[in-house]
Short mmCIF file of C-alpha atoms and ligand atoms in Angstrom, two decimals:
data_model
loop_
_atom_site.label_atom_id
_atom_site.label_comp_id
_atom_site.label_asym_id
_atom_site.label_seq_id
_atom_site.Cartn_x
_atom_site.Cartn_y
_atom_site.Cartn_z
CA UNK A 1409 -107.70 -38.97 8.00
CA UNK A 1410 -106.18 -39.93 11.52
CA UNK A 1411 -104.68 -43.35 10.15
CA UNK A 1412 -104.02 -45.04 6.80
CA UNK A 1413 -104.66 -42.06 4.87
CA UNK A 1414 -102.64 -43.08 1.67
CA UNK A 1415 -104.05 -40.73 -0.63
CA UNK A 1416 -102.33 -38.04 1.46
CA UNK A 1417 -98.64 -40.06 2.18
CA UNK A 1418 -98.52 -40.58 -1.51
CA UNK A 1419 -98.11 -37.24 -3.44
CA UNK A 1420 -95.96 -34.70 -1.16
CA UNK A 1421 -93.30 -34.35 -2.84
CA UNK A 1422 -90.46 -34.17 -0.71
CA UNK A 1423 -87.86 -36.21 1.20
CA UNK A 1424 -87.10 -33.75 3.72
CA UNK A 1425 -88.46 -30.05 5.18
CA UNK A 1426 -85.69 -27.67 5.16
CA UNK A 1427 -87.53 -24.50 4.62
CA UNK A 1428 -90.78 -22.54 3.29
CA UNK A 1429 -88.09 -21.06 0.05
CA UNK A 1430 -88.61 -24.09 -2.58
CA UNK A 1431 -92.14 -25.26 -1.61
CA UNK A 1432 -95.01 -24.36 -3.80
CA UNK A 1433 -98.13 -23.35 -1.93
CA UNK A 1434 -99.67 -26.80 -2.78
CA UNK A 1435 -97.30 -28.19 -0.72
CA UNK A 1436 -97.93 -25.53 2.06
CA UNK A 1437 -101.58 -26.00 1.38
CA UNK A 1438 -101.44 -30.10 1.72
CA UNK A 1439 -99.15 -29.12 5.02
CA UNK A 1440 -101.88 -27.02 6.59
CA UNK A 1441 -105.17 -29.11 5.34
CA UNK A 1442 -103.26 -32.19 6.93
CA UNK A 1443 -102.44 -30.38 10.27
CA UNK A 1444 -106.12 -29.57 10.30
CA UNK A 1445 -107.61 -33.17 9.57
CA UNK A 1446 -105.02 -34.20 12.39
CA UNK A 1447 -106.12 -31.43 15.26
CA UNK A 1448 -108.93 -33.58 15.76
CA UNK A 1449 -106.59 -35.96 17.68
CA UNK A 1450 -105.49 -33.20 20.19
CA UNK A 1451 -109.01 -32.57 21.41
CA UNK A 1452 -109.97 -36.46 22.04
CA UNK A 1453 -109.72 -38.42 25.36
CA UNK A 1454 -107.00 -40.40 24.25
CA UNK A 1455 -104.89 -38.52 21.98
CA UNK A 1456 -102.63 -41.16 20.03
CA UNK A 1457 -103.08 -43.19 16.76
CA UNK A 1458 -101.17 -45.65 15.60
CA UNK A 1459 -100.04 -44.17 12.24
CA UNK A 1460 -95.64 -43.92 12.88
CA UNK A 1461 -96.27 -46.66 14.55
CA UNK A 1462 -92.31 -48.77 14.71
CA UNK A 1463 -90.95 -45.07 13.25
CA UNK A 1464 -88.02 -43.79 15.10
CA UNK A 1465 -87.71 -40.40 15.25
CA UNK A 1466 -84.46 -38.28 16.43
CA UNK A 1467 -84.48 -34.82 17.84
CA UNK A 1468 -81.17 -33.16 17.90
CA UNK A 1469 -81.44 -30.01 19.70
CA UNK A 1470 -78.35 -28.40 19.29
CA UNK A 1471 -79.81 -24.92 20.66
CA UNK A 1472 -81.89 -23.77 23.61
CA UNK A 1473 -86.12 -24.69 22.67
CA UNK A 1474 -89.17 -24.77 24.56
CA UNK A 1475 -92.55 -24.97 22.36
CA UNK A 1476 -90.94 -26.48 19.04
CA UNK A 1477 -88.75 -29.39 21.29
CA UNK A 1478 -91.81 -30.31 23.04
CA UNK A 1479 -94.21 -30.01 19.89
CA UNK A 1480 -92.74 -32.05 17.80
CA UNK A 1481 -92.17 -34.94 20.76
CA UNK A 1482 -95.65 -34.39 21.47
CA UNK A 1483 -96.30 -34.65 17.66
CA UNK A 1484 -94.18 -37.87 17.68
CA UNK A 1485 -96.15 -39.57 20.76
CA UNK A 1486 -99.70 -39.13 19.62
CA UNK A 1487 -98.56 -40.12 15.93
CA UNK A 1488 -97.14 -43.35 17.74
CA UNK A 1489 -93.79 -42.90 16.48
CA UNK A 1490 -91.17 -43.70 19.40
CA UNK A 1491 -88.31 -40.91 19.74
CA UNK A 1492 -84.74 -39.92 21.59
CA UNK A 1493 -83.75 -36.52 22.00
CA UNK A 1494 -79.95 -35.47 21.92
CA UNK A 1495 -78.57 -32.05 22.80
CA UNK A 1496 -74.60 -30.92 22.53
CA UNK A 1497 -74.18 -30.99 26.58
CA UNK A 1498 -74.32 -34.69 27.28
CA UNK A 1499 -73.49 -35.91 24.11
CA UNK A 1500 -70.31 -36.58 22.45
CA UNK A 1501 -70.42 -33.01 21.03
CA UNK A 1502 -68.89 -31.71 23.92
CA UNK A 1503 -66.05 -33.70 23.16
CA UNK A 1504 -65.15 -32.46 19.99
CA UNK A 1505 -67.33 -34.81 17.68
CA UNK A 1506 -68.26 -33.18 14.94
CA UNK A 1507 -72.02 -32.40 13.88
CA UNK A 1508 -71.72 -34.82 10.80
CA UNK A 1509 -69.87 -37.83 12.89
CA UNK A 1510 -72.69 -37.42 15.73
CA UNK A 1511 -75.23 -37.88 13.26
CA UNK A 1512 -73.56 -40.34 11.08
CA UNK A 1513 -73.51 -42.36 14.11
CA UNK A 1514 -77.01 -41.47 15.27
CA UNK A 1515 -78.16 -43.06 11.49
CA UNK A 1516 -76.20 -46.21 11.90
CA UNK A 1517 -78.77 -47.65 14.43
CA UNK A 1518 -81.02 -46.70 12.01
CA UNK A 1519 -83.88 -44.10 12.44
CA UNK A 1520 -86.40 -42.87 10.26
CA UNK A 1521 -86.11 -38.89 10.60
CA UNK A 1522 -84.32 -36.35 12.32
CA UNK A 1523 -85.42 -33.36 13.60
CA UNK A 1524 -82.62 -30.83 13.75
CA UNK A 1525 -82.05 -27.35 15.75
CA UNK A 1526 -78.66 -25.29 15.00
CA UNK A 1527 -77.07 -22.23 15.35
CA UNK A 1528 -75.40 -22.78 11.94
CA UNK A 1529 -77.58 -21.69 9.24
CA UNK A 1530 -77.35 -24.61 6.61
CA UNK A 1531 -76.88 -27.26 9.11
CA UNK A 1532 -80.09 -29.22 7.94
CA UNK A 1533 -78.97 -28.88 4.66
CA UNK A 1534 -75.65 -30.48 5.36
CA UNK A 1535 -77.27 -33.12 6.87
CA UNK A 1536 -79.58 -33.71 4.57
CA UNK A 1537 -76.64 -34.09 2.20
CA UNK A 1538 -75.19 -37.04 3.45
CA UNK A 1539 -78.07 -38.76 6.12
CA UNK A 1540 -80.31 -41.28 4.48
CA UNK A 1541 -82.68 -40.39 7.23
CA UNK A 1542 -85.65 -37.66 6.48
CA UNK A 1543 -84.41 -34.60 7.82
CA UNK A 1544 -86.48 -31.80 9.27
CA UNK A 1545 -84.97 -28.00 9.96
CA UNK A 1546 -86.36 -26.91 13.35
CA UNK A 1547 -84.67 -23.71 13.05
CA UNK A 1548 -81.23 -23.15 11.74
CA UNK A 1549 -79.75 -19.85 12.88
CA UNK A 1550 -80.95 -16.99 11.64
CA UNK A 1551 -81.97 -18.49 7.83
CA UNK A 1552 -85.26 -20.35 8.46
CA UNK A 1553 -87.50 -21.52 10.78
CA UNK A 1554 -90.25 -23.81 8.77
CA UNK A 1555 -92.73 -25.53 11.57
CA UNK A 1556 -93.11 -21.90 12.61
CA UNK A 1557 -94.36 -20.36 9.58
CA UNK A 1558 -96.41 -23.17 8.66
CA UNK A 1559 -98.41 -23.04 12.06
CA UNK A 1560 -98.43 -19.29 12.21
CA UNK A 1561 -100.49 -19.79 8.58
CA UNK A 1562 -102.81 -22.02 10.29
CA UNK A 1563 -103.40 -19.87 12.59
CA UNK A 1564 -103.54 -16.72 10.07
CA UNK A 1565 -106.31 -18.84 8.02
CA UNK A 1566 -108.32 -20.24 11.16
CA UNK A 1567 -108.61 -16.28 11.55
CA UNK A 1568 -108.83 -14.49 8.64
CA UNK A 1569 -110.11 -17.74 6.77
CA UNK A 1570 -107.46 -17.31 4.00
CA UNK A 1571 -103.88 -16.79 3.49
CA UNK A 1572 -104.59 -14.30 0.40
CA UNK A 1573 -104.04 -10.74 0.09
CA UNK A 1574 -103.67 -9.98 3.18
CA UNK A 1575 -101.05 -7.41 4.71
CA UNK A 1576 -98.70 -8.60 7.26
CA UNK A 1577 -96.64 -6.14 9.59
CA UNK A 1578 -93.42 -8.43 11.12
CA UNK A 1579 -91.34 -6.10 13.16
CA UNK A 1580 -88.54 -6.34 15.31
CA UNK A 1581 -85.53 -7.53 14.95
CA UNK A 1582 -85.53 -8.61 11.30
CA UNK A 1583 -81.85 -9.21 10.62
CA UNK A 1584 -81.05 -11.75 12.65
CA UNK A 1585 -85.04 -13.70 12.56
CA UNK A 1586 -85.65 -17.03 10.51
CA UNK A 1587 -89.29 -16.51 11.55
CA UNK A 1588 -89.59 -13.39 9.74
CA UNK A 1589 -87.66 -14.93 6.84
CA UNK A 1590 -89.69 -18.37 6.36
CA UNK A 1591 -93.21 -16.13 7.16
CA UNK A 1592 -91.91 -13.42 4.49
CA UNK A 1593 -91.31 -17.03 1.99
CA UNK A 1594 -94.93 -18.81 2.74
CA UNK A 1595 -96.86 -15.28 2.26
CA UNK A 1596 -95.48 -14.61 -0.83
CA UNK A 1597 -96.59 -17.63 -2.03
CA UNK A 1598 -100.23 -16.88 -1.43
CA UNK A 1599 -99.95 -13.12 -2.54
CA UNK A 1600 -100.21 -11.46 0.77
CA UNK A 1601 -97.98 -8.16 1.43
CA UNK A 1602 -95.42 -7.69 3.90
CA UNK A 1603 -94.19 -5.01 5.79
CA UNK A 1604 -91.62 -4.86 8.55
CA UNK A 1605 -90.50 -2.25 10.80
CA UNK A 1606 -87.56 -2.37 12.96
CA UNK A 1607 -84.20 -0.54 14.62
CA UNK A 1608 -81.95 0.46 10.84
CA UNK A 1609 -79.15 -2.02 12.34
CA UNK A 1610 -81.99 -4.70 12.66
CA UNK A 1611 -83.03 -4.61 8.88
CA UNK A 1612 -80.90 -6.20 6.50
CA UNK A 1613 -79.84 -4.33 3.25
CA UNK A 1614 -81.46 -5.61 0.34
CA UNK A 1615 -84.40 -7.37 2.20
CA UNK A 1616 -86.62 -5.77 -0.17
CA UNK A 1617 -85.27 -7.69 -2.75
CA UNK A 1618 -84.55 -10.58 -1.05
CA UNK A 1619 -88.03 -11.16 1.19
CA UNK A 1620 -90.54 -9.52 -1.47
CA UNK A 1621 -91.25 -7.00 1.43
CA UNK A 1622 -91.66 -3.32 2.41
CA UNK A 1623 -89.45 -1.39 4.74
CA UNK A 1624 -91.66 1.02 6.87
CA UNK A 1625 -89.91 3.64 8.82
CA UNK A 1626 -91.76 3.52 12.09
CA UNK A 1627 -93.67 0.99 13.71
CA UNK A 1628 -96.71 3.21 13.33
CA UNK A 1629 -96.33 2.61 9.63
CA UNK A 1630 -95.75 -1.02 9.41
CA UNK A 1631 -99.56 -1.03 11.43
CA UNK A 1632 -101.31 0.93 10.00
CA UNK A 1633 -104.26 -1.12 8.53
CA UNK A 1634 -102.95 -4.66 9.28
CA UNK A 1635 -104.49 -7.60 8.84
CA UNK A 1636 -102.05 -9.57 11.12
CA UNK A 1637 -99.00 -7.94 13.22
CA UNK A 1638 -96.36 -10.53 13.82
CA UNK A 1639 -94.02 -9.13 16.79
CA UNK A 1640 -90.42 -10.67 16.84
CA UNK A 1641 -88.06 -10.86 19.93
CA UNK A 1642 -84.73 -9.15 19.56
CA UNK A 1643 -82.46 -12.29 19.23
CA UNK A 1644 -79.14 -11.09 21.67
CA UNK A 1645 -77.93 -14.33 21.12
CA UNK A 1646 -76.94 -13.91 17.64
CA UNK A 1647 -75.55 -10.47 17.97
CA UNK A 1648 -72.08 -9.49 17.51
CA UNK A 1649 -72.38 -6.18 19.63
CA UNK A 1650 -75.40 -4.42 20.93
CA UNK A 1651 -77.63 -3.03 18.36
CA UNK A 1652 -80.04 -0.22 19.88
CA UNK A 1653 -78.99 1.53 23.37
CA UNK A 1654 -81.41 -0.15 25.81
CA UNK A 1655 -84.63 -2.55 26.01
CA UNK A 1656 -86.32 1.03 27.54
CA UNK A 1657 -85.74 2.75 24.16
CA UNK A 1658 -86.43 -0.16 22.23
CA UNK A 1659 -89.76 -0.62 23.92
CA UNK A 1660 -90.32 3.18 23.22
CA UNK A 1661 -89.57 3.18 19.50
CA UNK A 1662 -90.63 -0.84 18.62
CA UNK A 1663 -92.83 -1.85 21.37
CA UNK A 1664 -96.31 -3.13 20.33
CA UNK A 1665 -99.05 -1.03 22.37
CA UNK A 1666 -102.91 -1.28 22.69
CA UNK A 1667 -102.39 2.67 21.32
CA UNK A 1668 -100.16 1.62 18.27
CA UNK A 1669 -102.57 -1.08 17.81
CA UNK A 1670 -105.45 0.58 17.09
CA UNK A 1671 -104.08 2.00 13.78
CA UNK A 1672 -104.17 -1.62 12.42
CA UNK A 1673 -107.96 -2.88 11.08
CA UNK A 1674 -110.08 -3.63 13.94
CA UNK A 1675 -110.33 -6.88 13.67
CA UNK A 1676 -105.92 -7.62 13.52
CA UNK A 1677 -104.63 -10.37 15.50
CA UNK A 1678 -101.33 -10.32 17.10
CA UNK A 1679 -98.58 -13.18 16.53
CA UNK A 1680 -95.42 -13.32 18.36
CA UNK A 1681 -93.38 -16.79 17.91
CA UNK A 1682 -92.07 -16.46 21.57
CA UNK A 1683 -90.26 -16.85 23.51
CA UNK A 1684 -91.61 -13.26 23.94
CA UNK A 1685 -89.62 -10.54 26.43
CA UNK A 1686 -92.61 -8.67 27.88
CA UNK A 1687 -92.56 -5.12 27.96
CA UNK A 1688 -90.05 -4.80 25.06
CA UNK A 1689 -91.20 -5.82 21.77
CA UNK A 1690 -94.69 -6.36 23.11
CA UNK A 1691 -97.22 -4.87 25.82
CA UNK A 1692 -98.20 -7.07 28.33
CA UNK A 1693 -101.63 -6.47 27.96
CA UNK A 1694 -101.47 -6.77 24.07
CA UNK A 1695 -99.54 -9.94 24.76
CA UNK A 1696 -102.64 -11.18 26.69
CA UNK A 1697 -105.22 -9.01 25.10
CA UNK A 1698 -108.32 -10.30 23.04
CA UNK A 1699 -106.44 -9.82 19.66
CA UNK A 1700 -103.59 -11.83 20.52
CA UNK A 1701 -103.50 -15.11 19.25
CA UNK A 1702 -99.86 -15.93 20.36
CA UNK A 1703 -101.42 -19.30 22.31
CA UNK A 1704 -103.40 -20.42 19.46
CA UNK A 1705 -100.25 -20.74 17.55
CA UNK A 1706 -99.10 -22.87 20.34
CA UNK A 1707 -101.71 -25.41 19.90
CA UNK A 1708 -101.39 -24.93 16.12
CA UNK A 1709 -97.66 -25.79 16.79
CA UNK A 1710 -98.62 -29.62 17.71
CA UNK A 1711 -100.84 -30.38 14.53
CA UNK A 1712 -98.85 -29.03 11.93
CA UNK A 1713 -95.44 -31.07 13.42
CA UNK A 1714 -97.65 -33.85 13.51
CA UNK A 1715 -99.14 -33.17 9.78
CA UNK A 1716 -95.31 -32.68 8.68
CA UNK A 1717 -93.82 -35.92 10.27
CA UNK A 1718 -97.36 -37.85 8.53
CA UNK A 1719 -96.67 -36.78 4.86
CA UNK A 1720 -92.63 -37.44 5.01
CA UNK A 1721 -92.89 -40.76 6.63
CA UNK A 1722 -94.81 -40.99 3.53
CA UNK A 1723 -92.03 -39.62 0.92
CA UNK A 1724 -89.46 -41.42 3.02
CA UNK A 1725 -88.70 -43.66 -0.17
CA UNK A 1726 -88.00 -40.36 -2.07
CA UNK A 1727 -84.41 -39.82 -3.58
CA UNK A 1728 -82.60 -37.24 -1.71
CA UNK A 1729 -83.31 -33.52 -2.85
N1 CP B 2494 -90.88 -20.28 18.41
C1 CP B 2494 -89.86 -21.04 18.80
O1 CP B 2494 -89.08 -21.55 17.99
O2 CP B 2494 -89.79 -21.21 20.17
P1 CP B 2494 -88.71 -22.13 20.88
O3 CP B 2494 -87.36 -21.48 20.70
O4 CP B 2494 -89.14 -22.18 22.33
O5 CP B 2494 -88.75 -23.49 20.24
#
């Protein structure tokens, strides 16, 4: 389907990505069988079609990124589409202009989408309020985190071969993680179970309720016969005050290691989003061990940005949401 794909640009049904909560898992499904018709493009010689060709594609990275900045640029370039890239140091931001009036200005020359990273949850939504442009959430503070699920269920499915009934151990630091909350979202969808584990201060009340998911007491519990264990950095940045005592106890009680692991079924993977404090949350050698597929969702990271920016350059005549 690398170019001209109609069929495909036609019938998703939405003007913008904001988050996992109000897809329906055909959606997620046309997401993930379009990032995998488009991975061929990453493995070939010259990897670039000429499908956003003339598109113009903004990323506003209002918070620190690595592998989500540079996917979706990468994304952007082998899709064709040309891009800019703003962050708040450098631009008017750091002036006083406010989110809205940077982007407002951003539209009037007239792109095609913008890609948005905040520390404000709801930011995209804002924006998607009152931009003409299709707007994509690249992570909005601690409230969702789309691109990520939707490659860490490619990468679930290239493993397991299916996103059903499966159980799912996130742990870490739940309370303040979009990941966990847009992974929670997508899994639901497909009638797989989720557990999480963490520090009590790092699990939000309610979030049975709330995520569809089970509290386990110990990280030993939220393991035990896995399918996939999704490990989750403890996000400092978002904390008011400090949460557990030290990153030694935390490793002791919530660190992932190849002993802990082998209560999971034998054939688990290991996920962490990244970026991934070694020796805390996670073992180094479980980081790097032959169950972890942590790079994999890397890669994955690429083709499903690419799959996403494909089908809304195809909605982009959609009224706004
Ligand atoms: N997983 C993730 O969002 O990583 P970055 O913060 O590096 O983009």
């Amino acid at each position: 389907m690398a170019e001209g794909n109609e069929e495909a640009r036609a019938v998703f049904p939405h003007k913008h990505l904001l988050g996992i909560e109000g897809l329906a898992r055909r959606d997620v499904e046309m997401i993930l069988d379009t990032a995998d018709a488009l991975r061929g493009i990453t493995l070939r010689r010259i990897k670039k079609v000429q499908t956003l060709r003339g598109r113009m594609v903004v990323n506003a990275f209002f918070e620190n990124s690595t592998r989500t900045r540079v996917s979706f640029e990468m994304a952007e370039k082998r899709l064709s589409a040309d891009s800019v890239n703003i962050q708040a140091s450098g631009s008017a931001m750091a002036k006083g202009e406010t989110l809205l009036d940077t982007l407002q200005n951003i539209e009037a020359m007239r792109p095609d989408m913008v890609v948005i990273r905040h520390s404000c949850s709801g930011a995209p939504h804002f924006l998607a309020r009152h931009l003409s442009s299709n707007v994509i959430n690249a992570g909005d503070g601690h409230h969702e985190h789309p691109t990520q699920a939707l490659l860490d269920a490619l990468t679930i499915r290239h493993a397991k071969g299916t996103l059903e009934r499966l159980e799912v151990a996130i742990c870490g630091d739940i309370m303040h993680s979009r990941v966990a909350r847009s992974n929670a979202h997508l899994l639901r969808l497909f009638g797989s179970r989720v557990r999480v584990a963490g520090p009590q201060t790092m699990i939000p009340r309610g979030v049975e309720e709330a995520l569809g998911v089970r509290v386990c007491r110990s990280l030993a519990e939220a393991v035990e016969g896995a399918d996939v264990v999704m490990m989750l950095r403890i996000q400092k940045e978002r904390m008011g005050a400090d949460l557990f005592p030290s990153d030694r106890e935390y490793a002791r009680c919530f660190g992932l290691t190849r002993d802990l692991l082998r209560g999971a079924k034998p054939d688990a993977i290991v996920m962490h989003p990244g970026p991934m404090n070694r020796g805390v949350e996670i073992a180094p050698d479980v980081a790097d061990g032959e169950r972890s597929v942590i790079l994999g969702q890397v890669e994955n990271g690429v083709a499903v940005r690419m799959a996403v920016l494909y089908l809304l350059a195809g909605a982009s005549e959609l009224p706004a949401e």
